[in-house]
Amino acid sequence: QVKDTIPLQHGAHRIGNRTDADMQRWRDLRFGQFIHWGVYAIPGGMWDGKVYNGAAEWIRSWKEMPHEAYDQLYKQFNPVKYNPADWAQQAKNMGAKYMIITTKHHDGFCLWPSKYAKYTIANTPYKKDILGPMVEAYNKAGIDAYLYFSIIDWNHPDWRTSIKSPADSMAMARFKVFVKNQLKELLDRYPTVKGFWFDGTWDESWKNDGAFSDELEQYLQQLHPGLIIGSRLRADEKGARHFDSNSRLMGDYEQGWERKLPNTIADVHGNDWEGVMTVPENQWGYHQQWFGHVKSANELIEMLVKSASLNGNFVLNFGPKPDGTFRTEEQELMRNIGRWMQVNGSAVYGTGYAGLEKPDWGYYTRKTGTDTVYMVVCNVPVNGNLRVKLPAKQSIAKAWALEQPGVALQPELVSRDEYFIPVEQKVYTSPLVIVMKLEQQQ
Ligand code: JFZ
């Protein structure tokens, strides 16, 4: 619940969601692709014949991997098969409408030739900028680009987790100038990007300087009007993150849904939000040996639909190989999700919470501001009927399966405001979508 008792200078600066065109565009996209790519793709979760059980992009922090060895990997980074047009085509076929690329992860390695750092793509055998051609190719395919940027930078001598001395304080002050320079550089170089996806903001040194992250957010949005920045960047002056000390969301959308999704509309407090998801349990960068449960296309489609049904965006992560190609499992997933989205995408794009009671058979989404409601059926009832419970005085004017627009379904009124829609009882290989036009009775 929103308290309003604590006066804050660096808390939320807005109550409620942004209503401008840039934010409306983001909200309608609903499906994004995350890409974690960097020198961690080279070891791919393995070192010296041993398998790292953590997330591949964190391998530098594993006791089995000497820092010195990790910090030399860039000398081998040479993704000769990197073809951004092909990446963009695969993402487009999957149905992604935006993408987020790791410009710099916690290790500090820059995928662009930053003039403020030496640890960049320019000093690898590949030499060429990775980001420019990527942003261009995705944009050409109609996909918006967003930039992931880690505040934590294990490579920078001035980065500190906490401030314990005047020397630390001076180092961190220099580091903040460096961060600001790099972010401006990214916006100058890639002016079509729509926003930043900040990460690595949980350390004391960052949390305890709410004034700086507040100033930084405003600086970036002045440089690039409309820029979208989630809630993971800032802390208020009391160190509260995502939500300020009065429980108000900071930034443009709630960015804390990491490998988990809200369950009910109450969980999102009316805020815009985005969930980010990995294919295996917790691997963002490329890991040669995925372990544990690996999600199927149908599971991921269900998560995407669930997100839209609760007014959120869903972003699926990919970890390309060091040669610049996607592993076959990921290519196959993109194709399988895409096959469903090709037919059923209208149940996702431009939709949100339908305002109806959550049904047992799946999810409702509603085309924003209209009387069109989609029923995404993930569990077909053994009795062969989908129960649709409408608010008082509403009825179904028309219903049809999305894949068979010519065939009208015959909903049966079973009690007041409640219908059965019969569905064929067979083995479904992907969620079935039924469209309803609702109407208000006099
Ligand atoms: C961070 C990174 O450490 C990770 O490597 C990856 O980039 C991911 C997208 O972001 O990991 C997090 C960040 C936030 C939470 C958990 C893991 N969280 O809020 O629970």
Coordinates of N, CA, C and O and ligand atoms in Angstrom, one line a residue, residues 34 36 57-58 105-106 148 197 199 202 232 256 258 284, ligand 1:
F34 N 16.0 -11.0 -25.2 CA 17.1 -10.5 -24.4 C 18.3 -11.2 -25.0 O 18.2 -12.4 -25.4
H36 N 22.4 -12.0 -24.0 CA 23.6 -11.9 -23.2 C 24.7 -12.4 -24.0 O 24.8 -13.6 -24.2
E57 N 27.6 -16.3 -17.3 CA 28.1 -15.0 -17.4 C 28.8 -14.6 -16.1 O 29.4 -13.5 -16.0
W58 N 28.7 -15.4 -15.1 CA 29.3 -15.1 -13.8 C 30.6 -15.9 -13.5 O 31.1 -16.0 -12.4
H105 N 28.4 -6.3 -19.5 CA 28.0 -7.0 -18.4 C 28.9 -6.7 -17.2 O 29.7 -5.8 -17.2
H106 N 28.7 -7.5 -16.1 CA 29.5 -7.2 -14.8 C 31.0 -7.2 -15.1 O 31.8 -6.5 -14.4
Y148 N 21.2 -3.0 -22.5 CA 21.5 -3.5 -21.1 C 22.8 -2.9 -20.7 O 23.8 -2.8 -21.5
W197 N 18.4 -0.7 -20.1 CA 18.0 -1.8 -19.1 C 19.2 -1.9 -18.1 O 20.2 -2.5 -18.4
D199 N 21.4 -2.8 -14.8 CA 21.6 -3.9 -13.9 C 22.8 -3.7 -13.0 O 23.6 -2.7 -13.2
W202 N 22.9 -3.1 -7.1 CA 22.5 -3.5 -5.7 C 23.6 -3.2 -4.7 O 23.4 -3.5 -3.5
R232 N 15.2 -0.6 -12.1 CA 16.4 -1.2 -11.5 C 17.5 -0.2 -11.4 O 18.5 -0.6 -10.8
G256 N 11.6 -5.7 -11.6 CA 12.1 -6.7 -10.7 C 11.7 -8.1 -11.0 O 12.0 -9.0 -10.2
E258 N 12.3 -11.1 -12.3 CA 13.4 -11.8 -12.9 C 13.2 -13.3 -12.7 O 13.2 -13.8 -11.6
W284 N 22.2 -17.0 -18.5 CA 21.9 -15.9 -19.4 C 22.9 -15.9 -20.5 O 22.6 -16.0 -21.7
Ligands
JFZ1 C1 21.4 -10.0 -13.0 C2 22.8 -10.5 -13.5 O1 23.6 -10.7 -12.4 C3 22.6 -11.7 -14.4 O2 23.9 -12.1 -14.9 C4 21.7 -11.4 -15.6 O3 22.3 -10.4 -16.4 C5 20.4 -10.9 -15.0 C6 19.5 -10.4 -16.2 O4 20.5 -9.8 -14.1 O5 20.9 -11.0 -12.1 C7 19.9 -10.7 -11.3 C8 19.4 -9.5 -11.2 C9 18.3 -9.3 -10.3 C10 17.7 -10.4 -9.6 C11 18.3 -11.6 -9.8 C12 19.4 -11.8 -10.6 N1 16.6 -10.2 -8.8 O6 16.1 -9.0 -8.7 O7 16.1 -11.1 -8.2

